[in-house]
CSV table of C-alpha atoms and ligand atoms in Angstrom, one decimal:
chain,number,residue,atom,x,y,z
A,1,MET,CA,73.3,139.0,113.4
A,2,LEU,CA,76.8,139.7,114.2
A,3,VAL,CA,78.5,137.8,116.8
A,4,LEU,CA,82.2,138.7,118.2
A,5,GLY,CA,83.5,135.2,118.8
A,6,ILE,CA,86.3,135.2,121.5
A,7,GLU,CA,88.3,132.2,122.4
A,8,SER,CA,91.3,131.5,124.3
A,9,SER,CA,91.5,128.0,126.0
A,10,CYS,CA,94.8,127.1,125.3
A,11,ASP,CA,97.7,128.8,123.2
A,12,GLU,CA,96.0,130.9,120.8
A,13,THR,CA,94.3,134.1,121.4
A,14,ALA,CA,91.5,134.4,118.7
A,15,ALA,CA,88.7,136.9,118.1
A,16,ALA,CA,86.2,136.3,114.9
A,17,VAL,CA,83.0,138.5,113.9
A,18,VAL,CA,80.5,135.9,112.4
A,19,ALA,CA,77.1,136.9,110.4
A,20,ASP,CA,74.3,134.5,111.4
A,21,GLY,CA,76.5,131.8,112.4
A,22,GLU,CA,77.1,131.1,108.5
A,23,SER,CA,79.4,134.0,106.9
A,24,ILE,CA,82.7,134.5,108.5
A,25,ARG,CA,83.4,138.3,107.9
A,26,SER,CA,86.8,137.8,109.8
A,27,SER,CA,88.8,135.8,111.8
A,28,VAL,CA,92.2,136.8,113.5
A,29,VAL,CA,94.5,134.2,115.7
A,30,ALA,CA,97.5,135.4,116.9
A,31,SER,CA,99.4,132.2,117.9
A,32,GLN,CA,101.8,131.6,120.9
A,33,VAL,CA,104.0,128.9,119.6
A,34,LEU,CA,107.4,130.8,119.5
A,35,THR,CA,106.7,131.3,123.2
A,36,HIS,CA,106.1,127.7,123.9
A,37,GLU,CA,108.5,125.9,121.8
A,38,LYS,CA,111.4,126.1,123.9
A,39,TYR,CA,109.7,124.3,126.4
A,40,GLY,CA,108.0,121.6,124.2
A,41,GLY,CA,104.4,121.8,125.5
A,42,VAL,CA,102.0,125.1,126.5
A,43,VAL,CA,103.1,126.4,130.1
A,44,PRO,CA,100.0,128.0,131.1
A,45,GLU,CA,101.5,131.3,133.2
A,46,LEU,CA,103.4,131.9,130.2
A,47,ALA,CA,100.1,131.7,128.2
A,48,SER,CA,98.2,133.8,130.7
A,49,ARG,CA,100.8,136.4,130.0
A,50,GLU,CA,100.4,136.5,126.1
A,51,HIS,CA,96.6,136.3,126.4
A,52,LEU,CA,96.6,139.2,128.3
A,53,ARG,CA,99.1,141.1,125.8
A,54,ALA,CA,97.3,140.0,122.7
A,55,ILE,CA,93.5,140.1,123.6
A,56,ALA,CA,92.7,144.1,123.0
A,57,PRO,CA,94.5,143.8,119.7
A,58,VAL,CA,93.1,140.5,118.5
A,59,VAL,CA,89.6,141.9,119.2
A,60,GLU,CA,90.4,145.3,117.6
A,61,GLU,CA,91.9,143.6,114.1
A,62,ALA,CA,89.0,141.3,114.0
A,63,CYS,CA,86.2,144.4,113.9
A,64,ARG,CA,88.2,146.0,111.7
A,65,ARG,CA,88.7,143.1,109.0
A,66,ALA,CA,85.1,142.7,109.5
A,67,GLY,CA,84.9,146.7,108.6
A,68,VAL,CA,82.7,147.2,111.9
A,69,THR,CA,82.8,149.3,114.9
A,70,LEU,CA,82.4,147.1,118.2
A,71,PRO,CA,78.8,148.9,118.7
A,72,GLN,CA,77.8,147.6,115.5
A,73,VAL,CA,78.7,143.9,116.7
A,74,ASP,CA,75.0,142.8,117.9
A,75,ALA,CA,76.5,140.0,120.2
A,76,ILE,CA,79.2,138.8,122.2
A,77,ALA,CA,80.1,134.7,122.7
A,78,VAL,CA,83.1,133.8,124.7
A,79,THR,CA,84.7,130.4,125.2
A,80,GLU,CA,83.9,129.6,128.9
A,81,GLY,CA,85.7,125.7,129.0
A,82,PRO,CA,87.2,123.2,129.2
A,83,GLY,CA,90.8,124.5,129.0
A,84,LEU,CA,93.4,126.6,131.0
A,85,VAL,CA,91.6,128.6,133.4
A,86,GLY,CA,94.2,131.5,133.4
A,87,SER,CA,93.9,131.5,129.6
A,88,LEU,CA,90.0,131.4,129.8
A,89,LEU,CA,90.0,133.6,132.0
A,90,VAL,CA,91.5,136.7,129.7
A,91,GLY,CA,89.1,135.7,126.9
A,92,LEU,CA,86.1,135.7,129.2
A,93,VAL,CA,86.9,138.7,131.4
A,94,TYR,CA,87.5,140.6,128.4
A,95,GLY,CA,84.3,139.6,126.6
A,96,LYS,CA,82.2,140.1,129.4
A,97,ALA,CA,83.5,143.9,129.9
A,98,LEU,CA,82.7,144.5,126.3
A,99,ALA,CA,79.0,143.1,126.5
A,100,LEU,CA,78.4,145.3,129.9
A,101,SER,CA,79.9,148.2,129.0
A,102,LEU,CA,78.4,148.2,125.2
A,103,ASN,CA,75.1,146.7,126.4
A,104,LYS,CA,75.1,143.7,124.3
A,105,PRO,CA,74.0,140.0,124.9
A,106,LEU,CA,76.7,137.7,126.1
A,107,VAL,CA,77.1,133.8,125.6
A,108,GLY,CA,79.1,131.2,127.0
A,109,VAL,CA,80.4,128.3,124.4
A,110,ASN,CA,81.9,125.0,125.5
A,111,HIS,CA,85.4,124.8,123.5
A,112,LEU,CA,84.3,121.2,122.0
A,113,GLU,CA,80.6,122.4,120.9
A,114,GLY,CA,82.8,125.6,119.1
A,115,HIS,CA,85.1,122.6,117.0
A,116,ILE,CA,81.7,120.6,115.8
A,117,HIS,CA,80.5,124.2,114.5
A,118,ALA,CA,83.3,124.8,112.5
A,119,VAL,CA,82.5,121.6,110.7
A,120,LEU,CA,79.3,123.2,109.8
A,121,LEU,CA,80.4,126.6,109.5
A,122,GLU,CA,82.6,125.7,106.8
A,123,ASN,CA,79.9,123.4,105.5
A,124,LYS,CA,77.7,126.4,104.9
A,125,MET,CA,80.0,128.8,103.6
A,126,GLU,CA,81.0,126.2,100.9
A,127,ARG,CA,77.8,125.6,99.8
A,128,ALA,CA,76.4,129.4,99.5
A,129,SER,CA,80.0,130.0,97.9
A,130,GLY,CA,78.7,127.3,94.9
A,131,LYS,CA,81.3,124.6,95.7
A,132,ALA,CA,79.5,121.2,94.9
A,133,VAL,CA,79.9,119.9,98.0
A,134,ALA,CA,77.3,117.6,100.2
A,135,GLU,CA,75.2,119.1,103.0
A,136,ALA,CA,76.7,118.0,106.4
A,137,ARG,CA,73.5,116.7,107.9
A,138,LEU,CA,72.6,116.2,111.4
A,139,PRO,CA,72.6,113.2,113.1
A,140,ALA,CA,76.6,113.0,113.2
A,141,VAL,CA,79.4,111.0,114.9
A,142,THR,CA,81.8,113.8,115.6
A,143,LEU,CA,85.6,113.1,116.2
A,144,VAL,CA,87.0,116.2,118.4
A,145,VAL,CA,90.8,115.5,118.4
A,146,SER,CA,93.4,118.3,119.4
A,147,GLY,CA,96.4,118.5,122.0
A,148,GLY,CA,93.6,118.7,124.6
A,149,HIS,CA,90.7,116.3,123.7
A,150,THR,CA,90.2,113.2,122.2
A,151,SER,CA,86.5,112.9,122.5
A,152,LEU,CA,83.3,111.1,120.3
A,153,PHE,CA,79.9,112.4,120.1
A,154,GLN,CA,76.7,112.2,118.4
A,155,VAL,CA,75.0,115.4,117.7
A,156,THR,CA,71.5,115.9,116.6
A,157,ALA,CA,69.7,118.7,115.9
A,158,ASP,CA,65.8,119.3,116.6
A,159,GLY,CA,63.9,120.7,114.4
A,160,GLU,CA,63.8,120.6,110.6
A,161,SER,CA,67.6,120.3,109.1
A,162,GLY,CA,68.2,123.5,107.4
A,163,GLN,CA,66.0,125.6,109.8
A,164,SER,CA,67.4,128.8,110.9
A,165,SER,CA,67.7,128.3,114.6
A,166,PRO,CA,67.9,124.8,115.5
A,167,ARG,CA,68.7,123.2,119.4
A,168,PHE,CA,71.7,121.0,118.9
A,169,GLN,CA,72.3,118.5,121.3
A,170,TYR,CA,75.5,116.2,122.5
A,171,ARG,CA,75.9,112.8,123.4
A,172,PRO,CA,79.2,111.7,124.7
A,173,LEU,CA,80.5,108.3,123.0
A,174,GLY,CA,83.9,108.1,124.6
A,175,ARG,CA,86.8,110.1,125.4
A,176,THR,CA,90.7,109.7,125.8
A,177,ARG,CA,91.2,108.3,129.4
A,178,ASP,CA,94.5,109.2,129.5
A,179,ASP,CA,96.5,111.6,126.5
A,180,ALA,CA,94.8,113.4,123.9
A,181,ALA,CA,96.2,112.3,120.4
A,182,GLY,CA,97.6,115.5,119.8
A,183,GLU,CA,99.4,115.8,123.1
A,184,ALA,CA,101.0,112.3,122.0
A,185,PHE,CA,101.8,113.5,118.9
A,186,ASP,CA,103.5,116.6,120.7
A,187,LYS,CA,105.1,114.3,123.0
A,188,VAL,CA,106.7,112.0,120.8
A,189,ALA,CA,108.3,115.0,119.3
A,190,LYS,CA,109.5,116.2,122.1
A,191,LEU,CA,111.3,112.7,123.0
A,192,LEU,CA,113.0,112.7,119.6
A,193,ALA,CA,113.8,116.4,119.4
A,194,LEU,CA,111.9,117.1,116.3
A,195,GLY,CA,110.1,120.4,117.5
A,196,TYR,CA,107.2,122.1,118.4
A,197,PRO,CA,104.1,121.6,118.2
A,198,GLY,CA,105.0,118.0,117.3
A,199,GLY,CA,101.8,117.0,115.1
A,200,PRO,CA,102.7,118.9,111.9
A,201,VAL,CA,106.5,117.9,112.3
A,202,ILE,CA,105.5,114.1,112.4
A,203,ASP,CA,102.9,114.3,109.7
A,204,LYS,CA,105.7,115.6,107.1
A,205,LEU,CA,108.4,113.1,108.3
A,206,ALA,CA,105.8,110.6,108.5
A,207,ARG,CA,105.5,110.5,104.6
A,208,LEU,CA,109.3,109.7,104.5
A,209,GLY,CA,109.0,106.6,106.3
A,210,ASN,CA,107.4,102.9,106.5
A,211,PRO,CA,104.5,103.0,108.8
A,212,HIS,CA,105.1,98.7,109.2
A,213,ALA,CA,108.1,98.9,110.3
A,214,VAL,CA,107.4,98.9,113.7
A,215,ASP,CA,103.7,96.7,115.0
A,216,PHE,CA,102.6,98.9,118.0
A,217,GLY,CA,99.5,96.6,117.6
A,218,ARG,CA,96.0,97.5,118.5
A,219,ILE,CA,95.2,99.7,121.5
A,220,LYS,CA,92.9,97.6,123.8
A,221,MET,CA,90.6,99.0,125.6
A,222,ARG,CA,88.3,97.5,128.5
A,223,GLY,CA,85.4,99.0,129.3
A,224,ASN,CA,83.6,101.4,126.9
A,225,PRO,CA,85.2,100.1,123.1
A,226,LEU,CA,84.5,104.2,122.4
A,227,ASP,CA,87.1,105.5,124.6
A,228,PHE,CA,90.8,106.2,123.8
A,229,SER,CA,94.0,105.8,125.2
A,230,PHE,CA,97.0,107.0,124.1
A,231,SER,CA,99.8,107.2,126.8
A,232,GLY,CA,100.7,103.4,126.1
A,233,LEU,CA,101.3,104.2,122.6
A,234,LYS,CA,103.8,107.5,124.0
A,235,THR,CA,104.9,104.8,126.4
A,236,ALA,CA,106.2,102.0,123.8
A,237,VAL,CA,108.0,104.8,121.7
A,238,LEU,CA,109.9,105.7,124.6
A,239,TYR,CA,111.0,102.5,125.0
A,240,ARG,CA,112.2,101.8,121.6
A,241,VAL,CA,114.3,105.5,121.8
A,242,ARG,CA,115.6,105.4,125.6
A,243,GLY,CA,119.1,104.4,126.0
A,244,SER,CA,118.7,103.1,122.1
A,245,ASP,CA,120.7,104.7,119.3
A,246,LEU,CA,117.7,106.1,118.2
A,247,GLY,CA,118.2,107.8,121.8
A,248,ARG,CA,121.9,109.3,121.1
A,249,GLU,CA,120.5,110.4,117.9
A,250,ALA,CA,117.8,112.6,119.2
A,251,GLU,CA,120.2,113.9,122.1
A,252,GLU,CA,122.6,115.0,119.1
A,253,ARG,CA,119.6,116.6,117.4
A,254,ARG,CA,118.6,118.3,120.4
A,255,ALA,CA,121.8,120.0,120.6
A,256,TRP,CA,122.2,120.5,116.7
A,257,ARG,CA,119.0,122.0,116.7
A,258,LYS,CA,119.7,124.4,119.6
A,259,THR,CA,122.3,126.1,117.4
A,260,VAL,CA,120.2,126.5,114.0
A,261,GLY,CA,116.8,127.4,115.5
A,262,ARG,CA,114.1,126.5,113.5
A,263,PRO,CA,115.3,124.3,110.9
A,264,SER,CA,113.8,123.4,107.8
A,265,LEU,CA,112.0,119.9,106.6
A,266,ASP,CA,114.6,119.1,104.3
A,267,ASP,CA,117.4,119.7,107.0
A,268,LEU,CA,115.4,118.2,110.0
A,269,ARG,CA,114.9,115.0,107.9
A,270,ALA,CA,118.9,114.9,107.4
A,271,HIS,CA,119.5,114.9,110.6
A,272,CYS,CA,116.9,111.9,111.2
A,273,SER,CA,118.3,108.3,110.4
A,274,GLN,CA,115.8,106.3,108.3
A,275,GLU,CA,114.8,104.0,111.4
A,276,THR,CA,113.8,107.0,113.1
A,277,VAL,CA,111.4,108.1,110.1
A,278,ASP,CA,110.4,104.9,110.0
A,279,LEU,CA,109.4,105.0,114.1
A,280,ILE,CA,107.7,108.3,113.3
A,281,ALA,CA,105.7,106.8,110.5
A,282,SER,CA,104.3,103.6,112.5
A,283,PHE,CA,103.7,105.7,115.6
A,284,GLN,CA,101.4,108.2,113.2
A,285,HIS,CA,99.6,104.9,111.4
A,286,ALA,CA,99.2,103.4,115.0
A,287,ALA,CA,97.3,106.6,116.2
A,288,VAL,CA,95.6,107.2,112.7
A,289,GLN,CA,94.1,103.6,113.0
A,290,ASP,CA,92.9,104.1,116.2
A,291,LEU,CA,91.1,107.4,115.9
A,292,VAL,CA,89.6,106.1,112.6
A,293,GLU,CA,88.5,102.6,113.6
A,294,ARG,CA,86.9,103.6,117.1
A,295,THR,CA,85.0,106.7,114.8
A,296,LEU,CA,83.6,104.6,112.4
A,297,ALA,CA,82.4,101.8,114.8
A,298,ALA,CA,80.8,104.3,116.5
A,299,ALA,CA,78.8,105.5,113.6
A,300,ASP,CA,78.4,102.1,112.6
A,301,GLY,CA,76.8,101.3,115.9
A,302,LEU,CA,74.4,104.3,115.7
A,303,GLY,CA,73.4,103.7,112.2
A,304,VAL,CA,74.7,107.4,111.6
A,305,ASP,CA,76.0,107.5,108.3
A,306,THR,CA,77.6,111.3,108.7
A,307,ILE,CA,80.9,111.7,110.1
A,308,PHE,CA,82.7,115.4,111.8
A,309,VAL,CA,86.3,115.4,112.6
A,310,SER,CA,87.8,118.5,114.2
A,311,GLY,CA,90.2,120.0,115.9
A,312,GLY,CA,93.8,120.5,115.8
A,313,VAL,CA,94.5,116.8,114.9
A,314,ALA,CA,92.0,116.9,111.9
A,315,CYS,CA,94.9,118.8,109.6
A,316,ASN,CA,96.4,115.4,109.6
A,317,SER,CA,96.9,114.3,106.1
A,318,LEU,CA,97.3,110.4,106.7
A,319,LEU,CA,94.0,110.8,108.9
A,320,ARG,CA,92.2,112.7,106.5
A,321,ARG,CA,93.3,110.2,103.9
A,322,ARG,CA,92.7,107.2,105.9
A,323,PHE,CA,89.0,108.2,106.7
A,324,ALA,CA,88.6,108.9,102.9
A,325,GLU,CA,89.5,104.9,102.3
A,326,ALA,CA,87.8,103.2,105.2
A,327,SER,CA,84.4,105.1,105.4
A,328,HIS,CA,82.8,103.5,102.4
A,329,GLY,CA,79.1,104.1,103.3
A,330,PHE,CA,79.9,107.1,105.1
A,331,GLN,CA,80.5,110.7,104.4
A,332,VAL,CA,83.2,112.7,106.1
A,333,PHE,CA,83.6,116.1,107.1
A,334,PHE,CA,86.9,118.0,108.1
A,335,PRO,CA,87.0,121.6,108.4
A,336,SER,CA,89.7,123.3,106.4
A,337,PRO,CA,93.4,123.4,108.5
A,338,ALA,CA,92.6,126.9,109.5
A,339,LEU,CA,89.1,126.0,111.3
A,340,SER,CA,90.6,122.8,112.5
A,341,THR,CA,92.8,124.4,114.9
A,342,ASP,CA,91.8,126.8,117.8
A,343,ASN,CA,90.1,129.9,116.2
A,344,ALA,CA,86.9,132.2,117.2
A,345,ALA,CA,84.7,132.0,114.4
A,346,MET,CA,83.6,128.2,115.5
A,347,ILE,CA,82.8,129.9,119.1
A,348,ALA,CA,80.8,132.9,117.3
A,349,ALA,CA,79.1,130.4,115.3
A,350,ALA,CA,78.5,127.8,118.3
A,351,GLY,CA,77.1,131.1,119.9
A,352,TYR,CA,74.7,132.4,117.5
A,353,TYR,CA,72.7,129.3,117.9
A,354,LYS,CA,72.6,129.4,121.7
A,355,LEU,CA,71.6,133.4,121.3
A,356,ARG,CA,68.8,132.4,118.4
A,357,ALA,CA,67.7,130.0,121.4
A,358,GLY,CA,67.5,132.9,123.9
A,359,GLU,CA,70.3,132.0,125.9
A,360,ARG,CA,72.2,134.9,128.2
A,361,ALA,CA,75.1,134.4,130.2
A,362,GLY,CA,75.3,136.9,133.1
A,363,ILE,CA,77.7,138.6,135.1
A,364,THR,CA,78.6,135.3,137.0
A,365,LEU,CA,79.7,133.6,133.6
A,366,THR,CA,83.0,132.3,134.3
A,367,ALA,CA,85.8,129.9,133.4
A,368,HIS,CA,86.2,126.1,133.9
A,369,ALA,CA,89.1,123.8,133.4
A,370,SER,CA,86.9,121.0,133.0
A,371,PHE,CA,83.3,121.4,131.3
A,372,PRO,CA,81.7,118.5,130.1
A,373,LEU,CA,79.7,118.5,127.0
A,374,GLY,CA,76.2,117.0,126.7
A,375,VAL,CA,74.9,114.2,128.9
A,376,ALA,CA,75.8,110.6,128.7
A,377,GLU,CA,72.9,108.2,128.5
A,378,GLN,CA,72.3,106.2,131.4
A,379,ALA,CA,73.6,102.7,130.6
B,1,LIG,O1,92.6,122.4,118.0
B,1,LIG,P1,94.3,123.0,118.8
B,1,LIG,O2,94.8,124.0,117.4
B,1,LIG,O3,94.3,123.1,120.3
B,1,LIG,C1,93.6,122.1,121.3
B,1,LIG,O4,92.6,122.5,121.6
B,1,LIG,O5,94.6,121.7,121.4
B,1,LIG,O6,95.3,121.5,118.2
B,1,LIG,C2,96.5,121.7,118.4
B,1,LIG,C3,97.0,120.2,118.3
B,1,LIG,C4,98.4,119.9,118.5
B,1,LIG,O7,99.0,118.6,119.6
B,1,LIG,C5,99.1,119.7,117.5
B,1,LIG,O8,100.2,118.8,117.5
B,1,LIG,C6,98.1,119.1,116.7
B,1,LIG,O9,97.1,119.5,117.0
B,1,LIG,N1,98.4,119.2,115.1
B,1,LIG,C7,98.2,117.9,114.4
B,1,LIG,C8,98.6,118.2,113.4
B,1,LIG,N2,98.4,119.7,113.2
B,1,LIG,C9,98.0,120.1,114.6
B,1,LIG,N3,98.4,116.5,114.6
B,1,LIG,C10,99.0,115.4,113.6
B,1,LIG,N4,98.8,115.9,112.7
B,1,LIG,C11,98.9,117.3,111.9
B,1,LIG,N5,99.1,117.7,110.8
B,2,LIG,ZN1,90.7,122.9,120.6
């Protein structure tokens, strides 16, 4: 079954063709980074406009690269939420119109479910290509960590493992109560005039700093210990910067950046004091430590030995290293960076299993800014 996936929940317009939920025939992502970078964050109105511009060429390109025409696609899967409604609607309406005009089945996919399926999809592809990697088996505890989300789920599948059309169940275990982890990276980068998106640049600069220079302490949570909170950490960085030499340095950097456009990492480093680089490293260390500890605690508490990590922040090199070091007794799976960030292959893969299970969306399918995945167990 060839599924055309369409994703437009935030600032990436993406389309992909995936065969049988396990083989990517094409995956095209049109990034809007250049549009949003001067604002230091995604501007929803601009995002919708860019999606409108990109959606048709991106879908066309996905079909071209897959060597198929639209009528040869068997079904269409679109992201229905959560995300920016104006952005979601572009991909959703486009997918709906294609499904109607081509008379193909349509299914709506939760964006977070897509991120979870990115792990399974990549694992299947790696194993099929003969790579000696372990099988990503369920049940698993999944950390979805990106610019919009920081959530933990228990993921199970009914039926035999390896069965071609299992039904997946998602049980929410915890989520951020304020900022998402990626949002905190982006806001700290904006505060320090490091550029947008913040995650990749902080990741690289942090390697040059001392992660123990500033002790931000552990992030404390009342109530559910598997919830997250990153706004306090972000504010702690803000208090160290505002009105200090670090703040003046950041303003100088901001003025300098306006004259150079996109500086190289070396140039940016040359415009950062060691104190700034140490602050960046310490912030990243605190955020990563919190993500790793809560995820391991969730897996430990449930007696689950498989962990999936997905979403844009899953690209973070320290996060990958810390999971590798700290996760004795657990098997941790990350998608490659291209499948960690937003893409439509993960939407097509998740949609495939829904279609196999007989799910179909009707003409009333619509976008949801907030769209919880799974049902929490009653306390
Ligand atoms: O999954 P994604 O593409 O979009 C959302 O659904 O949000 O994730 C984008 C987020 C941004 O906040 C970006 O700063 C963060 O992922 N990110 C990283 C890294 N690469 C991307 N954060 C930390 N370290 C990275 N290497
Ligand atoms: Zn995402």
